Coordinates of C-alpha atoms in Angstrom, one line a residue:
M210 CA 78.0 -96.5 87.0
H211 CA 75.0 -97.9 88.9
A212 CA 73.2 -95.4 91.1
T213 CA 73.9 -97.6 94.3
L214 CA 77.6 -97.7 93.6
I215 CA 77.8 -94.0 93.1
K216 CA 75.9 -93.4 96.4
A217 CA 78.3 -95.8 98.1
A218 CA 81.4 -94.2 96.7
C219 CA 80.1 -90.7 97.7
T220 CA 79.2 -91.8 101.1
G221 CA 82.6 -93.6 101.7
S222 CA 84.5 -90.5 100.6
A223 CA 82.5 -88.3 103.0
V224 CA 83.1 -90.8 105.8
F225 CA 86.9 -90.8 105.1
A226 CA 86.8 -86.9 105.1
E227 CA 85.0 -87.1 108.5
V228 CA 87.6 -89.3 109.9
E229 CA 90.4 -87.0 108.7
A230 CA 88.6 -83.9 110.1
A231 CA 88.0 -85.7 113.5
A232 CA 91.8 -86.6 113.7
K233 CA 92.7 -83.0 112.7
C234 CA 90.5 -81.5 115.4
L235 CA 92.1 -83.8 118.0
A236 CA 95.6 -82.8 116.8
D237 CA 94.7 -79.1 117.0
A238 CA 93.4 -79.6 120.6
M239 CA 96.6 -81.4 121.6
E240 CA 98.6 -78.6 120.1
R241 CA 96.7 -76.0 122.2
A242 CA 97.0 -78.2 125.3
H243 CA 100.7 -79.3 125.0
G244 CA 102.3 -77.1 122.2
G245 CA 104.4 -78.6 119.4
R246 CA 103.5 -80.1 116.1
W247 CA 101.4 -83.1 115.8
R248 CA 101.3 -85.9 113.3
I249 CA 98.3 -87.7 112.1
Q250 CA 98.4 -91.4 110.7
I251 CA 95.1 -93.1 109.7
E252 CA 95.2 -96.8 108.8
H253 CA 91.8 -97.8 107.5
D254 CA 92.9 -101.3 106.8
H255 CA 93.7 -101.8 110.4
Q256 CA 91.0 -99.5 111.9
F257 CA 93.7 -97.5 113.7
V258 CA 94.4 -93.8 114.1
T259 CA 97.4 -92.2 115.7
V260 CA 97.8 -88.6 116.8
A261 CA 101.3 -88.2 118.0
R262 CA 103.6 -85.2 118.8
I263 CA 106.5 -84.7 116.3
R264 CA 109.4 -84.7 118.8
D265 CA 111.2 -81.4 119.0
R266 CA 114.5 -81.1 120.7
G267 CA 113.2 -79.9 123.9
P268 CA 111.3 -81.7 126.6
I269 CA 107.6 -82.0 126.4
K270 CA 105.8 -79.3 128.6
P271 CA 102.2 -78.3 129.0
K272 CA 101.3 -74.8 128.1
P273 CA 100.8 -72.5 131.2
E274 CA 97.2 -72.1 132.2
I275 CA 95.7 -68.8 131.0
V276 CA 93.9 -67.2 134.1

């Protein structure tokens, strides 16, 4: 494979991993703030990322503040 193509492939994979890590970081922060489990959906074709709570049976409540 040509060196430029190899570099582009490696860079592309690294960027996709960075996007995944950023979405995971946001989901973790939302879990700390609101509890529950969070789903990540990344659509590179449409340049769209969703971080959404997986609906539990109970209502959504913020976690109490730690003082």
